[in-house]
């Protein structure tokens, strides 16, 4: 099998693609892994060959933050800005994937760039699989608005809302994609949808237990989170030229050994605003609570260093370090959310964009986290949220959830990809890949 894996977006979007490429190569498949240009070095530094496609996603994030239309009062201008954001980088992705795809027999993509990759697969008559890190297909279980009051809306409103969002995204992308494509994210009829261009599938790469009732509404396969079980993708710099080098693991271990469990804070590739003010706020809150602070700076320009009560590093091995923390405060990316669930620690999710507020609300409903938009975060509010998740019942609930966390998501996803390629039993095999999760 010669699959093309196309995963654009932030590091959190690319990391599952890297893990899946590694697993498929270990099974003897000739995999081409395509990533955003700024993430190619990250994969290569970990021994996973990759090629660039599309635009630098760090530049796209900057362009999004600096678009003044989002902060304006004109709803039409904000809508145009949103549509422009959806299209940004798509022509470049389409051009590059059209060049890369010939000679492959299957295309796999993440949520970012899904429609582009499927358009290329259809044009070549290739099977296509999308890896969904969050439930975005129409359903009546997941509230369509990531706010507390949406919990009270009837299910049909959510299903209608998700269908409307799928239509709106298709409309936004229509001017820059080949014509004649249906909205890819609206399909829910079966695990494998037969189409003129070959079979398609939506691999649900998260734990369906987080959304009670969802498994009966989406076909799957449900594989569980694509988790970096052995810390393969931590500890090596290179995914962004401005990111601080990762502090040596032994130095961090020594700091952890020297005191009580810290509060972990990490926002990945998300913008934290004024870095100095952000760090000062975190120091204030942790000092007030008598807790040490472990800050993973990610893409933020924050200098690393160690003090008795504060450690600032570039990145951490979530699987190894988070179990040693009291609480995880983060942006709500699927990967960090999964890592904290696996570690059994309560969470404070300070969402920035995309699926992050949905993760915050999902875990809030289950009593595993408190959540707030990052733009509303203050020292007083963070202190109050930490009070909420430090209650014994939340701590116990988080530990109990970790006991049932599955770590074979990458294997299951690789099984699903293999099942999709040219097998007459693809529907049953795809179902088996997510069975008993």
XYZ file of N, CA and C in Angstrom, residues 90-235:
438
model
N -5.698 27.453 1.010
C -6.300 26.328 0.279
C -5.742 26.193 -1.138
N -5.613 27.264 -1.913
C -5.047 27.088 -3.268
C -3.663 26.469 -3.252
N -2.844 26.858 -2.281
C -1.496 26.284 -2.191
C -1.555 24.796 -1.823
N -2.442 24.447 -0.897
C -2.601 23.033 -0.546
C -3.054 22.219 -1.749
N -4.027 22.741 -2.468
C -4.568 22.033 -3.628
C -3.498 21.814 -4.681
N -2.716 22.837 -4.960
C -1.641 22.716 -5.949
C -0.632 21.652 -5.533
N -0.206 21.699 -4.268
C 0.833 20.771 -3.812
C 0.333 19.328 -3.765
N -0.907 19.113 -3.301
C -1.426 17.750 -3.232
C -1.694 17.174 -4.612
N -2.078 18.011 -5.549
C -2.234 17.525 -6.924
C -0.901 17.045 -7.488
N 0.175 17.664 -7.054
C 1.502 17.247 -7.497
C 1.950 15.974 -6.796
N 1.617 15.854 -5.515
C 2.094 14.734 -4.706
C 1.283 13.452 -4.905
N -0.009 13.567 -5.144
C -0.901 12.408 -5.062
C -0.708 11.348 -6.147
N -0.417 11.700 -7.404
C -0.265 10.647 -8.415
C 0.762 9.594 -7.996
N 0.409 8.334 -8.213
C 1.281 7.231 -7.822
C 0.920 6.631 -6.480
N 0.032 7.282 -5.724
C -0.433 6.735 -4.457
C -1.754 5.996 -4.679
N -2.115 5.144 -3.726
C -3.359 4.389 -3.879
C -4.379 4.693 -2.787
N -4.111 5.710 -1.970
C -5.013 6.068 -0.884
C -4.591 7.435 -0.355
N -5.556 8.265 0.045
C -5.267 9.561 0.639
C -5.913 9.631 2.013
N -5.144 10.095 2.994
C -5.631 10.267 4.363
C -5.313 11.689 4.789
N -6.265 12.351 5.455
C -6.040 13.732 5.877
C -6.605 13.957 7.265
N -6.119 15.005 7.923
C -6.698 15.443 9.184
C -7.869 16.363 8.919
N -8.426 16.928 9.998
C -9.585 17.805 9.853
C -9.228 19.075 9.097
N -8.061 19.645 9.384
C -7.621 20.827 8.653
C -7.193 20.388 7.252
N -7.796 20.951 6.240
C -7.465 20.556 4.876
C -8.174 19.312 4.393
N -9.173 18.849 5.134
C -9.883 17.620 4.760
C -10.517 17.724 3.377
N -11.209 18.833 3.124
C -11.922 18.976 1.853
C -10.970 19.039 0.663
N -9.824 19.674 0.861
C -8.839 19.758 -0.211
C -8.323 18.366 -0.563
N -7.946 17.611 0.460
C -7.410 16.268 0.224
C -8.452 15.360 -0.411
N -9.708 15.485 0.012
C -10.737 14.631 -0.582
C -10.988 15.005 -2.042
N -10.912 16.294 -2.358
C -11.086 16.716 -3.753
C -10.013 16.101 -4.646
N -8.787 16.064 -4.149
C -7.693 15.483 -4.918
C -7.892 13.971 -5.051
N -8.300 13.325 -3.975
C -8.535 11.877 -4.031
C -9.645 11.540 -5.015
N -10.722 12.281 -4.985
C -11.835 12.035 -5.899
C -11.399 12.195 -7.355
N -10.617 13.229 -7.605
C -10.185 13.481 -8.979
C -9.357 12.322 -9.530
N -8.637 11.631 -8.644
C -7.789 10.516 -9.070
C -8.463 9.163 -8.874
N -9.692 9.157 -8.348
C -10.388 7.895 -8.119
C -9.816 7.088 -6.982
N -9.252 7.761 -5.975
C -8.607 7.062 -4.865
C -9.506 7.009 -3.640
N -9.414 5.952 -2.849
C -10.109 5.937 -1.553
C -9.587 7.076 -0.671
N -10.446 7.547 0.212
C -10.077 8.682 1.065
C -10.569 8.448 2.490
N -9.722 8.770 3.441
C -10.101 8.715 4.858
C -9.733 10.033 5.525
N -10.661 10.571 6.288
C -10.399 11.762 7.094
C -10.319 11.342 8.550
N -9.347 11.884 9.272
C -9.193 11.605 10.692
C -9.780 12.785 11.454
N -10.885 12.553 12.132
C -11.559 13.605 12.888
C -11.121 13.543 14.351
N -10.599 14.654 14.848
C -10.147 14.731 16.234
C -11.264 15.181 17.167
N -12.424 15.488 16.587
C -13.573 15.957 17.347
C -14.817 15.666 16.507
N -15.983 15.410 17.114
C -17.191 15.102 16.333
C -17.773 16.338 15.651
N -17.546 16.461 14.351
C -18.032 17.619 13.601
C -19.107 17.249 12.587
N -19.398 15.958 12.429
C -20.483 15.567 11.540
C -21.823 15.788 12.230
N -22.886 16.030 11.458
C -24.181 16.322 12.071
C -24.619 15.246 13.055
N -25.010 15.678 14.234
C -25.494 14.783 15.279
C -26.338 15.591 16.249
N -27.128 14.902 17.053
C -27.993 15.576 18.013
C -27.467 15.483 19.436
N -26.246 14.980 19.605
C -25.685 14.745 20.934
C -24.774 15.876 21.389
N -23.890 16.350 20.520
C -22.917 17.377 20.880
C -23.532 18.753 20.648
N -23.665 19.582 21.679
C -24.225 20.922 21.483
C -23.447 21.695 20.417
N -24.184 22.276 19.477
C -23.542 22.954 18.354
C -22.889 24.258 18.779
N -23.369 24.857 19.859
C -22.753 26.080 20.392
C -21.972 25.713 21.642
N -20.680 26.036 21.703
C -19.862 25.641 22.850
C -20.032 26.581 24.046
N -21.258 26.629 24.535
C -21.594 27.459 25.692
C -22.517 26.652 26.600
N -22.579 27.037 27.855
C -23.326 26.259 28.840
C -24.824 26.193 28.519
N -25.410 27.316 28.070
C -26.850 27.323 27.847
C -27.280 26.392 26.716
N -26.349 26.040 25.814
C -26.701 25.144 24.704
C -27.039 23.741 25.184
N -26.646 23.390 26.410
C -26.997 22.071 26.950
C -28.502 21.879 27.006
N -29.263 22.981 27.099
C -30.715 22.891 27.273
C -31.477 22.818 25.946
N -30.777 22.962 24.828
C -31.445 22.937 23.533
C -31.807 21.504 23.139
N -32.902 21.313 22.416
C -33.268 19.957 21.968
C -32.295 19.434 20.922
N -32.206 18.121 20.816
C -31.229 17.491 19.937
C -31.357 17.890 18.486
N -32.598 18.090 18.005
C -32.747 18.408 16.588
C -32.109 19.752 16.248
N -32.039 20.652 17.223
C -31.386 21.945 16.987
C -29.893 21.743 16.753
N -29.294 20.860 17.532
C -27.862 20.588 17.355
C -27.595 19.950 15.986
N -28.411 18.978 15.621
C -28.211 18.335 14.323
C -28.358 19.348 13.188
N -29.367 20.184 13.280
C -29.569 21.219 12.271
C -28.386 22.181 12.253
N -27.907 22.555 13.430
C -26.791 23.494 13.505
C -25.516 22.939 12.908
N -25.206 21.668 13.208
C -24.003 21.056 12.628
C -24.131 20.945 11.110
N -25.322 20.646 10.624
C -25.541 20.591 9.173
C -25.340 21.971 8.551
N -25.820 22.997 9.242
C -25.660 24.355 8.744
C -24.184 24.752 8.707
N -23.428 24.383 9.729
C -21.994 24.690 9.749
C -21.268 23.981 8.614
N -21.646 22.726 8.338
C -21.028 21.997 7.233
C -21.337 22.686 5.906
N -22.581 23.137 5.763
C -22.966 23.843 4.538
C -22.179 25.148 4.409
N -22.052 25.887 5.513
C -21.351 27.169 5.467
C -19.877 26.989 5.104
N -19.259 25.955 5.654
C -17.852 25.711 5.311
C -17.722 25.336 3.835
N -18.632 24.497 3.351
C -18.602 24.130 1.929
C -18.783 25.366 1.052
N -19.676 26.270 1.466
C -19.891 27.496 0.699
C -18.656 28.382 0.713
N -17.985 28.431 1.856
C -16.777 29.252 1.958
C -15.665 28.721 1.062
N -15.569 27.389 0.950
C -14.477 26.785 0.183
C -14.810 26.620 -1.298
N -16.081 26.733 -1.656
C -16.495 26.475 -3.042
C -15.718 27.283 -4.079
N -15.419 28.565 -3.843
C -14.705 29.328 -4.872
C -13.270 28.847 -5.129
N -12.687 28.097 -4.193
C -11.277 27.711 -4.354
C -11.096 26.200 -4.496
N -12.192 25.443 -4.535
C -12.111 23.996 -4.735
C -12.738 23.627 -6.068
N -12.361 22.468 -6.625
C -13.011 22.011 -7.857
C -14.518 21.910 -7.660
N -15.287 22.207 -8.681
C -16.743 22.220 -8.573
C -17.298 20.803 -8.523
N -18.544 20.727 -8.070
C -19.251 19.446 -8.109
C -19.037 18.567 -6.910
N -18.417 19.081 -5.831
C -18.209 18.255 -4.642
C -19.314 18.494 -3.621
N -19.839 17.442 -3.004
C -20.768 17.626 -1.889
C -19.992 18.012 -0.638
N -20.643 18.589 0.369
C -19.955 18.892 1.625
C -19.474 17.609 2.288
N -18.171 17.442 2.419
C -17.615 16.173 2.900
C -18.065 15.848 4.313
N -18.222 16.852 5.160
C -18.449 16.581 6.576
C -19.905 16.271 6.901
N -20.777 16.337 5.921
C -22.193 16.115 6.215
C -22.586 14.651 6.169
N -21.741 13.778 5.598
C -22.114 12.378 5.422
C -22.099 11.632 6.746
N -23.163 10.877 7.039
C -23.215 10.081 8.259
C -23.812 8.701 8.026
N -24.112 8.346 6.779
C -24.936 7.167 6.529
C -24.255 5.859 6.893
N -22.955 5.721 6.629
C -22.297 4.448 6.891
C -20.822 4.663 7.108
N -20.167 3.630 7.599
C -18.740 3.739 7.859
C -17.963 4.018 6.591
N -18.357 3.364 5.518
C -17.693 3.576 4.239
C -18.733 4.049 3.253
N -18.529 5.219 2.687
C -19.453 5.748 1.689
C -18.884 5.488 0.315
N -19.640 4.772 -0.503
C -19.181 4.526 -1.855
C -19.424 5.765 -2.706
N -18.451 6.124 -3.479
C -18.566 7.286 -4.344
C -17.874 6.946 -5.646
N -18.139 7.767 -6.645
C -17.551 7.528 -7.954
C -16.036 7.467 -7.866
N -15.472 8.224 -6.935
C -14.025 8.284 -6.821
C -13.468 7.252 -5.863
N -14.299 6.345 -5.328
C -13.783 5.346 -4.421
C -14.357 5.512 -3.030
N -14.053 4.563 -2.161
C -14.608 4.551 -0.813
C -14.061 5.717 0.008
N -14.892 6.215 0.919
C -14.458 7.250 1.849
C -14.840 6.842 3.256
N -14.113 7.342 4.231
C -14.401 7.033 5.630
C -14.032 8.219 6.495
N -14.709 8.326 7.635
C -14.394 9.323 8.648
C -13.977 8.574 9.909
N -12.706 8.602 10.204
C -12.170 7.922 11.382
C -12.328 8.856 12.577
N -13.101 8.430 13.566
C -13.363 9.253 14.750
C -12.267 8.980 15.785
N -11.282 9.879 15.838
C -10.077 9.646 16.639
C -10.175 10.333 17.998
N -11.160 9.908 18.782
C -11.358 10.410 20.132
C -12.186 9.376 20.881
N -12.360 9.580 22.168
C -13.089 8.620 22.995
C -14.581 8.958 22.973
N -15.428 8.096 22.413
C -16.856 8.409 22.346
C -17.528 8.486 23.709
N -16.877 7.962 24.754
C -17.463 8.065 26.098
C -17.593 9.510 26.555
N -16.805 10.395 25.945
C -16.867 11.804 26.303
C -18.133 12.473 25.777
N -18.845 11.801 24.873
C -20.070 12.339 24.276
C -21.143 11.254 24.330
N -21.773 11.061 25.474
C -22.747 9.970 25.624
C -23.820 9.991 24.543
N -24.021 8.841 23.914
C -25.017 8.693 22.863
C -24.486 8.908 21.462
N -23.278 9.454 21.327
C -22.770 9.791 19.996
C -22.482 8.551 19.168
N -22.017 7.512 19.814
C -21.628 6.316 19.070
C -22.803 5.713 18.304
N -24.011 5.942 18.790
C -25.192 5.417 18.107
C -25.583 6.301 16.921
N -24.959 7.472 16.772
C -25.346 8.408 15.723
C -24.312 8.543 14.607
N -23.050 8.343 14.909
C -22.011 8.410 13.884
C -21.488 7.007 13.625
N -21.166 6.695 12.379
C -20.804 5.322 12.029
C -19.409 4.906 12.456
N -18.516 5.862 12.665
C -17.155 5.483 13.011
C -16.339 5.102 11.787
N -15.236 4.365 11.995
C -14.874 3.704 13.247
C -14.385 4.678 14.309
N -14.640 4.356 15.578
C -14.107 5.098 16.701
C -12.826 4.401 17.157
N -11.720 5.093 17.057
C -10.431 4.470 17.373
C -9.885 4.878 18.726
N -10.452 5.903 19.343
C -9.814 6.502 20.503
C -8.779 7.512 20.042
N -8.263 8.284 20.980
C -7.271 9.303 20.662
C -6.000 8.683 20.071
N -5.409 9.377 19.108
C -4.130 8.937 18.546
C -3.025 9.463 19.458
N -2.739 8.684 20.484
C -1.898 9.125 21.589
C -0.434 8.771 21.373
N 0.430 9.702 21.729
C 1.878 9.466 21.719
C 2.231 8.688 22.981
N 2.072 7.380 22.912
C 2.149 6.544 24.105
C 3.537 6.546 24.725
N 4.579 6.504 23.903
C 5.932 6.339 24.424
C 6.755 7.625 24.421
N 6.101 8.767 24.264
C 6.851 10.025 24.267
C 7.733 10.201 23.057
N 7.375 9.546 21.953
C 8.200 9.578 20.751
C 8.392 10.991 20.202
N 7.375 11.837 20.342
C 7.412 13.150 19.705
C 7.771 14.286 20.657
N 8.384 13.997 21.770
C 8.770 15.048 22.699
C 10.280 15.139 22.791
N 10.743 16.323 23.192
C 12.152 16.477 23.534
C 13.069 16.911 22.433
